[in-house]
PDB file of C-alpha atoms in Angstrom:
ATOM      1  CA  VAL A   1       7.640  25.483  13.386  1.00 45.00           C
ATOM      2  CA  ILE A   2       6.263  27.310  16.388  1.00 50.00           C
ATOM      3  CA  GLY A   3       8.628  28.554  19.114  1.00 51.00           C
ATOM      4  CA  THR A   4       7.751  29.565  22.662  1.00 47.00           C
ATOM      5  CA  PRO A   5       7.702  33.389  22.782  1.00 47.00           C
ATOM      6  CA  GLN A   6       9.841  35.155  25.378  1.00 47.00           C
ATOM      7  CA  ARG A   7       8.080  37.656  27.614  1.00 42.00           C
ATOM      8  CA  PRO A   8       9.247  41.165  26.768  1.00 43.00           C
ATOM      9  CA  SER A   9      10.852  43.143  29.550  1.00 44.00           C
ATOM     10  CA  ALA A  10       8.974  46.333  28.711  1.00 45.00           C
ATOM     11  CA  GLN A  11       6.215  47.349  31.112  1.00 47.00           C
ATOM     12  CA  ASN A  12       2.541  47.568  30.154  1.00 45.00           C
ATOM     13  CA  THR A  13       3.063  44.751  27.613  1.00 40.00           C
ATOM     14  CA  ILE A  14       0.385  42.083  27.302  1.00 41.00           C
ATOM     15  CA  LEU A  15       0.816  38.602  25.815  1.00 42.00           C
ATOM     16  CA  VAL A  16      -2.149  37.980  23.539  1.00 42.00           C
ATOM     17  CA  GLY A  17      -3.300  34.488  22.588  1.00 42.00           C
ATOM     18  CA  SER A  18      -1.742  31.103  23.211  1.00 41.00           C
ATOM     19  CA  PRO A  19       1.907  30.300  22.399  1.00 43.00           C
ATOM     20  CA  HIS A  20       0.626  27.367  20.323  1.00 44.00           C
ATOM     21  CA  THR A  21      -1.480  29.453  17.927  1.00 42.00           C
ATOM     22  CA  PRO A  22       0.115  30.921  14.806  1.00 45.00           C
ATOM     23  CA  ASN A  23      -1.581  34.297  15.365  1.00 45.00           C
ATOM     24  CA  THR A  24      -0.006  34.896  18.797  1.00 41.00           C
ATOM     25  CA  HIS A  25       1.665  38.294  18.970  1.00 42.00           C
ATOM     26  CA  PHE A  26       2.854  40.852  21.479  1.00 42.00           C
ATOM     27  CA  ALA A  27       0.685  43.933  21.878  1.00 40.00           C
ATOM     28  CA  SER A  28       2.086  46.956  23.705  1.00 41.00           C
ATOM     29  CA  GLN A  29       0.140  49.956  24.911  1.00 43.00           C
ATOM     30  CA  ASN A  30       2.943  52.317  23.935  1.00 44.00           C
ATOM     31  CA  GLN A  31       3.482  50.829  20.439  1.00 45.00           C
ATOM     32  CA  THR A  32       4.463  53.325  17.724  1.00 45.00           C
ATOM     33  CA  GLY A  33       4.543  53.124  13.943  1.00 44.00           C
ATOM     34  CA  ASP A  34       7.679  52.206  12.051  1.00 45.00           C
ATOM     35  CA  SER A  35       8.604  52.169   8.391  1.00 45.00           C
ATOM     36  CA  SER A  36      10.393  48.796   8.561  1.00 50.00           C
ATOM     37  CA  PRO A  37       9.824  45.837  10.858  1.00 47.00           C
ATOM     38  CA  TRP A  38      13.578  45.226  11.024  1.00 47.00           C
ATOM     39  CA  SER A  39      15.214  48.646  11.458  1.00 47.00           C
ATOM     40  CA  ALA A  40      13.817  50.267  14.619  1.00 44.00           C
ATOM     41  CA  GLY A  41      14.157  49.337  18.288  1.00 43.00           C
ATOM     42  CA  LYS A  42      10.570  48.066  18.469  1.00 45.00           C
ATOM     43  CA  ARG A  43      10.724  46.199  15.192  1.00 47.00           C
ATOM     44  CA  ASN A  44       9.830  42.869  16.855  1.00 47.00           C
ATOM     45  CA  LYS A  45       6.455  44.142  17.979  1.00 48.00           C
ATOM     46  CA  LYS A  46       5.772  45.810  14.665  1.00 47.00           C
ATOM     47  CA  GLY A  47       6.980  42.711  12.811  1.00 44.00           C
ATOM     48  CA  GLU A  48       4.663  40.409  14.694  1.00 47.00           C
ATOM     49  CA  LYS A  49       1.741  42.625  13.844  1.00 45.00           C
ATOM     50  CA  ASN A  50       2.654  42.772  10.152  1.00 47.00           C
ATOM     51  CA  GLY A  51       3.169  39.013   9.870  1.00 48.00           C
ATOM     52  CA  LYS A  52       6.959  39.424   9.728  1.00 55.00           C
ATOM     53  CA  GLY A  53       7.782  38.386  13.278  1.00 65.00           C
ATOM     54  CA  LEU A  54      10.342  35.805  14.306  1.00 70.00           C
ATOM     55  CA  ARG A  55       7.749  33.036  14.400  1.00 76.00           C
ATOM     56  CA  HIS A  56       6.470  33.793  10.897  1.00 76.00           C
ATOM     57  CA  PHE A  57      10.041  34.227   9.699  1.00 75.00           C
ATOM     58  CA  SER A  58      11.080  30.845  11.107  1.00 78.00           C
ATOM     59  CA  MET A  59       8.162  29.235   9.299  1.00 83.00           C
ATOM     60  CA  LYS A  60       9.330  30.858   6.048  1.00 82.00           C
ATOM     61  CA  VAL A  61      12.836  29.450   6.536  1.00 84.00           C
ATOM     62  CA  CYS A  62      11.409  25.997   7.291  1.00 83.00           C
ATOM     63  CA  GLU A  63       9.184  26.090   4.178  1.00 84.00           C
ATOM     64  CA  LYS A  64      12.137  27.109   2.006  1.00 82.00           C
ATOM     65  CA  VAL A  65      14.314  24.215   3.170  1.00 84.00           C
ATOM     66  CA  GLN A  66      11.437  21.708   2.943  1.00 84.00           C
ATOM     67  CA  ARG A  67      10.541  22.771  -0.609  1.00 85.00           C
ATOM     68  CA  LYS A  68      14.155  22.639  -1.838  1.00 83.00           C
ATOM     69  CA  GLY A  69      15.147  19.434  -0.023  1.00 85.00           C
ATOM     70  CA  THR A  70      18.825  20.338  -0.279  1.00 86.00           C
ATOM     71  CA  THR A  71      20.004  23.941  -0.080  1.00 84.00           C
ATOM     72  CA  SER A  72      22.495  26.262   1.638  1.00 85.00           C
ATOM     73  CA  TYR A  73      22.434  29.162   4.087  1.00 83.00           C
ATOM     74  CA  ASN A  74      23.310  31.709   1.398  1.00 83.00           C
ATOM     75  CA  GLU A  75      20.577  30.471  -0.936  1.00 85.00           C
ATOM     76  CA  VAL A  76      17.859  30.684   1.735  1.00 84.00           C
ATOM     77  CA  ALA A  77      19.111  34.051   3.028  1.00 82.00           C
ATOM     78  CA  ASP A  78      19.325  35.593  -0.461  1.00 84.00           C
ATOM     79  CA  GLU A  79      15.775  34.535  -1.347  1.00 83.00           C
ATOM     80  CA  LEU A  80      14.300  35.815   1.923  1.00 82.00           C
ATOM     81  CA  VAL A  81      16.216  39.102   1.654  1.00 81.00           C
ATOM     82  CA  ALA A  82      14.793  39.551  -1.844  1.00 82.00           C
ATOM     83  CA  GLU A  83      11.264  38.716  -0.665  1.00 78.00           C
ATOM     84  CA  PHE A  84      11.201  40.945   2.412  1.00 74.00           C
ATOM     85  CA  THR A  85      13.122  43.950   1.054  1.00 71.00           C
ATOM     86  CA  THR A  86      11.067  44.254  -2.145  1.00 65.00           C
ATOM     87  CA  THR A  87       7.974  44.933  -0.035  1.00 58.00           C
ATOM     88  CA  ASP A  88       9.652  47.904   1.688  1.00 56.00           C
ATOM     89  CA  ASN A  89      10.785  50.052  -1.249  1.00 56.00           C
ATOM     90  CA  HIS A  90      10.050  53.266   0.659  1.00 57.00           C
ATOM     91  CA  ILE A  91      12.846  52.779   3.212  1.00 56.00           C
ATOM     92  CA  SER A  92      16.260  54.414   2.823  1.00 59.00           C
ATOM     93  CA  PRO A  93      19.372  52.536   1.589  1.00 60.00           C
ATOM     94  CA  ASN A  94      20.908  52.617   5.081  1.00 59.00           C
ATOM     95  CA  GLU A  95      17.801  51.091   6.596  1.00 63.00           C
ATOM     96  CA  SER A  96      17.697  48.503   3.788  1.00 63.00           C
ATOM     97  CA  ALA A  97      21.284  47.424   4.523  1.00 65.00           C
ATOM     98  CA  TYR A  98      20.428  47.207   8.223  1.00 58.00           C
ATOM     99  CA  ASP A  99      17.345  45.112   7.397  1.00 73.00           C
ATOM    100  CA  GLN A 100      19.361  42.720   5.244  1.00 78.00           C
ATOM    101  CA  LYS A 101      21.783  42.113   8.107  1.00 81.00           C
ATOM    102  CA  ASN A 102      18.900  41.386  10.461  1.00 82.00           C
ATOM    103  CA  ILE A 103      17.242  39.021   7.962  1.00 81.00           C
ATOM    104  CA  ARG A 104      20.469  37.090   7.428  1.00 82.00           C
ATOM    105  CA  ARG A 105      21.038  36.889  11.185  1.00 84.00           C
ATOM    106  CA  ARG A 106      17.516  35.552  11.686  1.00 84.00           C
ATOM    107  CA  VAL A 107      18.012  32.986   8.913  1.00 84.00           C
ATOM    108  CA  TYR A 108      21.143  31.799  10.717  1.00 84.00           C
ATOM    109  CA  ASP A 109      19.282  31.604  14.052  1.00 85.00           C
ATOM    110  CA  ALA A 110      16.286  29.804  12.519  1.00 85.00           C
ATOM    111  CA  LEU A 111      18.522  27.227  10.806  1.00 85.00           C
ATOM    112  CA  ASN A 112      20.329  26.543  14.083  1.00 86.00           C
ATOM    113  CA  VAL A 113      17.005  25.943  15.831  1.00 84.00           C
ATOM    114  CA  LEU A 114      15.812  23.600  13.054  1.00 83.00           C
ATOM    115  CA  MET A 115      19.111  21.736  13.242  1.00 84.00           C
ATOM    116  CA  ALA A 116      18.854  21.403  17.044  1.00 84.00           C
ATOM    117  CA  MET A 117      15.340  19.961  16.646  1.00 82.00           C
ATOM    118  CA  ASN A 118      16.693  17.436  14.078  1.00 81.00           C
ATOM    119  CA  ILE A 119      14.371  18.851  11.420  1.00 83.00           C
ATOM    120  CA  ILE A 120      17.315  19.610   9.122  1.00 82.00           C
ATOM    121  CA  SER A 121      20.902  18.392   8.902  1.00 85.00           C
ATOM    122  CA  LYS A 122      23.973  20.375   7.940  1.00 84.00           C
ATOM    123  CA  GLU A 123      27.183  19.030   6.442  1.00 84.00           C
ATOM    124  CA  LYS A 124      29.727  21.691   5.565  1.00 81.00           C
ATOM    125  CA  LYS A 125      27.614  24.221   3.606  1.00 82.00           C
ATOM    126  CA  GLU A 126      24.935  21.774   2.494  1.00 87.00           C
ATOM    127  CA  ILE A 127      21.619  21.823   4.358  1.00 85.00           C
ATOM    128  CA  LYS A 128      19.223  18.861   3.956  1.00 86.00           C
ATOM    129  CA  TRP A 129      15.585  18.496   4.983  1.00 83.00           C
ATOM    130  CA  ILE A 130      14.898  15.596   7.397  1.00 83.00           C
ATOM    131  CA  GLY A 131      11.276  16.172   8.438  1.00 79.00           C
ATOM    132  CA  LEU A 132       9.044  17.611  11.094  1.00 76.00           C
ATOM    133  CA  PRO A 133       8.919  15.726  14.412  1.00 71.00           C
ATOM    134  CA  THR A 134       5.844  13.637  15.252  1.00 67.00           C
ATOM    135  CA  ASN A 135       4.619  12.055  18.436  1.00 68.00           C
ATOM    136  CA  SER A 136       5.852   8.543  19.261  1.00 71.00           C
ATOM    137  CA  ALA A 137       2.526   6.756  18.734  1.00 77.00           C
ATOM    138  CA  GLN A 138       1.983   8.287  15.313  1.00 76.00           C
ATOM    139  CA  GLU A 139       5.594   7.666  14.316  1.00 77.00           C
ATOM    140  CA  CYS A 140       5.342   4.033  15.460  1.00 84.00           C
ATOM    141  CA  GLN A 141       2.133   3.560  13.472  1.00 85.00           C
ATOM    142  CA  ASN A 142       3.698   5.110  10.370  1.00 84.00           C
ATOM    143  CA  LEU A 143       6.733   2.858  10.718  1.00 87.00           C
ATOM    144  CA  GLU A 144       4.525  -0.228  11.028  1.00 91.00           C
ATOM    145  CA  VAL A 145       2.652   0.728   7.851  1.00 92.00           C
ATOM    146  CA  GLU A 146       5.928   1.382   6.055  1.00 92.00           C
ATOM    147  CA  LYS A 147       7.341  -1.930   7.293  1.00 94.00           C
ATOM    148  CA  GLN A 148       4.307  -3.858   6.021  1.00 94.00           C
ATOM    149  CA  ARG A 149       4.475  -2.081   2.670  1.00 94.00           C
ATOM    150  CA  ARG A 150       8.152  -2.990   2.283  1.00 95.00           C
ATOM    151  CA  ILE A 151       7.529  -6.626   3.299  1.00 96.00           C
ATOM    152  CA  GLU A 152       4.878  -6.903   0.578  1.00 95.00           C
ATOM    153  CA  ARG A 153       7.228  -5.301  -1.937  1.00 95.00           C
ATOM    154  CA  ILE A 154      10.008  -7.737  -0.972  1.00 95.00           C
ATOM    155  CA  LYS A 155       7.629 -10.669  -1.482  1.00 94.00           C
ATOM    156  CA  GLN A 156       6.715  -9.387  -4.941  1.00 94.00           C
ATOM    157  CA  LYS A 157      10.374  -8.930  -5.848  1.00 94.00           C
ATOM    158  CA  GLN A 158      11.234 -12.422  -4.593  1.00 90.00           C
ATOM    159  CA  SER A 159       8.423 -13.905  -6.670  1.00 90.00           C
ATOM    160  CA  GLN A 160       9.648 -12.032  -9.756  1.00 92.00           C
ATOM    161  CA  LEU A 161      13.219 -13.147  -9.088  1.00 91.00           C
ATOM    162  CA  GLN A 162      12.193 -16.792  -8.744  1.00 89.00           C
ATOM    163  CA  GLU A 163      10.308 -16.632 -12.055  1.00 90.00           C
ATOM    164  CA  LEU A 164      13.309 -15.040 -13.787  1.00 91.00           C
ATOM    165  CA  ILE A 165      15.606 -17.730 -12.378  1.00 90.00           C
ATOM    166  CA  LEU A 166      13.273 -20.452 -13.707  1.00 90.00           C
ATOM    167  CA  GLN A 167      13.270 -18.771 -17.129  1.00 90.00           C
ATOM    168  CA  GLN A 168      17.061 -18.607 -17.229  1.00 90.00           C
ATOM    169  CA  ILE A 169      17.424 -22.251 -16.208  1.00 91.00           C
ATOM    170  CA  ALA A 170      14.833 -23.323 -18.804  1.00 91.00           C
ATOM    171  CA  PHE A 171      16.483 -21.322 -21.602  1.00 91.00           C
ATOM    172  CA  LYS A 172      20.001 -22.603 -20.782  1.00 90.00           C
ATOM    173  CA  ASN A 173      18.752 -26.178 -20.555  1.00 89.00           C
ATOM    174  CA  LEU A 174      17.102 -25.757 -23.957  1.00 89.00           C
ATOM    175  CA  VAL A 175      20.329 -24.410 -25.474  1.00 90.00           C
ATOM    176  CA  GLN A 176      22.321 -27.346 -24.078  1.00 89.00           C
ATOM    177  CA  ARG A 177      19.738 -29.862 -25.384  1.00 88.00           C
ATOM    178  CA  ASN A 178      19.804 -28.297 -28.875  1.00 88.00           C
ATOM    179  CA  ARG A 179      23.612 -28.330 -28.962  1.00 89.00           C
ATOM    180  CA  GLN A 180      23.676 -31.990 -28.042  1.00 88.00           C
ATOM    181  CA  ALA A 181      21.099 -32.739 -30.759  1.00 87.00           C
ATOM    182  CA  GLU A 182      23.208 -30.883 -33.361  1.00 87.00           C
ATOM    183  CA  GLN A 183      26.388 -32.713 -32.281  1.00 87.00           C
ATOM    184  CA  GLN A 184      24.700 -36.075 -32.521  1.00 86.00           C
ATOM    185  CA  ALA A 185      23.194 -35.300 -35.967  1.00 84.00           C
ATOM    186  CA  ASN A 186      26.341 -33.503 -37.165  1.00 85.00           C
ATOM    187  CA  ARG A 187      24.155 -30.820 -38.767  1.00 85.00           C
ATOM    188  CA  PRO A 188      21.810 -28.001 -37.745  1.00 84.00           C
ATOM    189  CA  PRO A 189      18.095 -28.833 -37.507  1.00 83.00           C
ATOM    190  CA  PRO A 190      15.951 -28.440 -40.648  1.00 83.00           C
ATOM    191  CA  SER A 191      14.428 -24.965 -40.997  1.00 80.00           C
ATOM    192  CA  ASN A 192      10.877 -26.308 -40.962  1.00 82.00           C
ATOM    193  CA  SER A 193      11.468 -27.926 -37.543  1.00 83.00           C
ATOM    194  CA  VAL A 194      12.567 -24.771 -35.728  1.00 85.00           C
ATOM    195  CA  ILE A 195      10.288 -22.739 -33.417  1.00 86.00           C
ATOM    196  CA  HIS A 196      11.674 -19.311 -32.551  1.00 86.00           C
ATOM    197  CA  LEU A 197      11.341 -17.731 -29.118  1.00 86.00           C
ATOM    198  CA  PRO A 198       9.159 -16.185 -27.879  1.00 88.00           C
ATOM    199  CA  PHE A 199       6.018 -18.025 -28.952  1.00 89.00           C
ATOM    200  CA  ILE A 200       2.433 -18.644 -27.820  1.00 89.00           C
ATOM    201  CA  ILE A 201       0.456 -21.875 -28.117  1.00 90.00           C
ATOM    202  CA  VAL A 202      -3.343 -21.780 -28.332  1.00 90.00           C
ATOM    203  CA  ASN A 203      -4.936 -25.063 -27.282  1.00 89.00           C
ATOM    204  CA  THR A 204      -8.540 -26.122 -27.889  1.00 91.00           C
ATOM    205  CA  SER A 205     -10.652 -29.162 -28.737  1.00 91.00           C
ATOM    206  CA  LYS A 206     -10.483 -30.783 -32.197  1.00 91.00           C
ATOM    207  CA  LYS A 207     -14.209 -30.151 -32.584  1.00 91.00           C
ATOM    208  CA  THR A 208     -13.846 -26.398 -32.003  1.00 91.00           C
ATOM    209  CA  VAL A 209     -14.540 -24.207 -35.033  1.00 93.00           C
ATOM    210  CA  ILE A 210     -11.893 -21.468 -35.345  1.00 91.00           C
ATOM    211  CA  ASP A 211     -12.319 -18.393 -37.516  1.00 92.00           C
ATOM    212  CA  CYS A 212      -9.014 -16.615 -38.172  1.00 90.00           C
ATOM    213  CA  SER A 213      -8.632 -13.144 -39.699  1.00 93.00           C
ATOM    214  CA  ILE A 214      -5.262 -11.584 -40.545  1.00 93.00           C
ATOM    215  CA  SER A 215      -4.601  -7.902 -41.241  1.00 93.00           C
ATOM    216  CA  ASN A 216      -2.995  -6.863 -44.544  1.00 92.00           C
ATOM    217  CA  ASP A 217       0.332  -6.052 -42.899  1.00 91.00           C
ATOM    218  CA  LYS A 218       0.181  -9.407 -41.034  1.00 87.00           C
ATOM    219  CA  PHE A 219       0.743  -7.690 -37.679  1.00 91.00           C
ATOM    220  CA  GLU A 220      -2.704  -8.439 -36.231  1.00 92.00           C
ATOM    221  CA  TYR A 221      -4.467 -11.777 -35.949  1.00 89.00           C
ATOM    222  CA  LEU A 222      -8.062 -12.212 -34.819  1.00 92.00           C
ATOM    223  CA  PHE A 223      -9.285 -15.621 -33.643  1.00 90.00           C
ATOM    224  CA  ASN A 224     -12.906 -16.506 -32.940  1.00 92.00           C
ATOM    225  CA  PHE A 225     -13.544 -19.762 -31.070  1.00 93.00           C
ATOM    226  CA  ASP A 226     -16.953 -21.353 -30.655  1.00 92.00           C
ATOM    227  CA  ASN A 227     -15.649 -23.312 -27.649  1.00 90.00           C
ATOM    228  CA  THR A 228     -13.271 -22.901 -24.700  1.00 92.00           C
ATOM    229  CA  PHE A 229      -9.528 -22.616 -25.330  1.00 93.00           C
ATOM    230  CA  GLU A 230      -6.215 -22.195 -23.438  1.00 91.00           C
ATOM    231  CA  ILE A 231      -3.219 -19.980 -24.093  1.00 91.00           C
ATOM    232  CA  HIS A 232       0.312 -21.057 -23.061  1.00 90.00           C
ATOM    233  CA  ASP A 233       3.484 -19.003 -23.385  1.00 89.00           C
ATOM    234  CA  ASP A 234       6.916 -20.398 -24.177  1.00 89.00           C
ATOM    235  CA  ILE A 235       8.031 -20.537 -20.528  1.00 89.00           C
ATOM    236  CA  GLU A 236       5.033 -22.655 -19.564  1.00 89.00           C
ATOM    237  CA  VAL A 237       5.790 -25.031 -22.439  1.00 89.00           C
ATOM    238  CA  LEU A 238       9.470 -25.292 -21.450  1.00 90.00           C
ATOM    239  CA  LYS A 239       8.460 -26.049 -17.845  1.00 89.00           C
ATOM    240  CA  ARG A 240       6.189 -28.859 -19.038  1.00 88.00           C
ATOM    241  CA  MET A 241       9.098 -30.205 -21.094  1.00 88.00           C
ATOM    242  CA  GLY A 242      11.152 -30.438 -17.867  1.00 86.00           C
ATOM    243  CA  MET A 243      13.575 -27.640 -18.838  1.00 87.00           C
ATOM    244  CA  ALA A 244      13.194 -26.001 -15.382  1.00 87.00           C
ATOM    245  CA  CYS A 245      14.513 -29.149 -13.633  1.00 86.00           C
ATOM    246  CA  GLY A 246      11.254 -29.571 -11.724  1.00 85.00           C
ATOM    247  CA  LEU A 247      11.888 -26.444  -9.609  1.00 86.00           C
ATOM    248  CA  GLU A 248       8.502 -24.950 -10.509  1.00 84.00           C
ATOM    249  CA  SER A 249       6.664 -27.882  -8.856  1.00 82.00           C
ATOM    250  CA  GLY A 250       9.137 -28.631  -6.067  1.00 81.00           C
ATOM    251  CA  SER A 251       9.888 -32.086  -7.508  1.00 83.00           C
ATOM    252  CA  CYS A 252      13.594 -31.455  -8.048  1.00 83.00           C
ATOM    253  CA  SER A 253      16.075 -34.277  -7.446  1.00 85.00           C
ATOM    254  CA  ALA A 254      19.537 -33.718  -5.992  1.00 86.00           C
ATOM    255  CA  GLU A 255      21.085 -34.184  -9.426  1.00 86.00           C
ATOM    256  CA  ASP A 256      18.662 -31.721 -11.041  1.00 85.00           C
ATOM    257  CA  LEU A 257      19.332 -29.226  -8.248  1.00 86.00           C
ATOM    258  CA  LYS A 258      23.064 -29.471  -8.906  1.00 87.00           C
ATOM    259  CA  ILE A 259      22.471 -28.831 -12.621  1.00 86.00           C
ATOM    260  CA  ALA A 260      20.131 -25.917 -11.904  1.00 88.00           C
ATOM    261  CA  ARG A 261      22.661 -24.285  -9.562  1.00 87.00           C
ATOM    262  CA  SER A 262      25.303 -24.495 -12.284  1.00 87.00           C
ATOM    263  CA  LEU A 263      23.065 -22.592 -14.714  1.00 87.00           C
ATOM    264  CA  VAL A 264      22.700 -19.415 -12.634  1.00 88.00           C
ATOM    265  CA  PRO A 265      25.228 -16.859 -11.355  1.00 88.00           C
ATOM    266  CA  LYS A 266      26.965 -17.682  -8.077  1.00 87.00           C
ATOM    267  CA  ALA A 267      25.067 -14.975  -6.171  1.00 86.00           C
ATOM    268  CA  LEU A 268      21.701 -16.509  -7.142  1.00 86.00           C
ATOM    269  CA  GLU A 269      22.471 -20.091  -6.136  1.00 85.00           C
ATOM    270  CA  PRO A 270      20.906 -19.717  -2.633  1.00 86.00           C
ATOM    271  CA  TYR A 271      17.611 -18.680  -4.270  1.00 85.00           C
ATOM    272  CA  VAL A 272      17.641 -21.842  -6.380  1.00 85.00           C
ATOM    273  CA  THR A 273      18.113 -23.974  -3.261  1.00 84.00           C
TER     274      THR A 273
END
């Protein structure tokens, strides 16, 4: 954060550099040495030369708030007081107290400037980082990129949601079909006729030679095919069985659509349609 420097009222004072360069400082012909950049009458000139001027100090405040994201005036002021006073151990206690007051006052001023520029926001005692201002063209370009990124993300989420809806409809249809089969037979299905979910089907030609190896713990299976093969998961099989009411291919009748809508939560019905 770079502010526009005010011209000092003292005579024989020369403004060196451009107000837009970080190294700009005020140089005076009658400058004298000082033990602390905060305590004496000409501390501003000394501070600029030592890198502790108002501009540098404002940048420090800005960096603190940006790094923390959410902070408070006391937290920023305490840290900067600790940083700046530890470097001036040779000054007297009275001068140190005077310096601390000046540092805290400058923190307050810097935060007000940042808030006026909409770089930070303040609610009660909480200070939040918003961001440095950018020019309109760059901001517009960034917003367009962000908009496109979010549109792509929404498309991905919608695709995932549609697939999850199809899975739920297929599973619920399967449960209803199995219940009807049990009611008609008045008994559960034989154990050797049950396929548990999830499962995978490997499909290949009858002429294909398959070499199968199984690990000792039966957790790993290695298949070698001498011809092409296909792999289908349980959802694909259920879709081919018509458990998804034809929604996956768009060939869904009005009656099937009514059934499918009844198998999903109320909030998801519009996505089914």
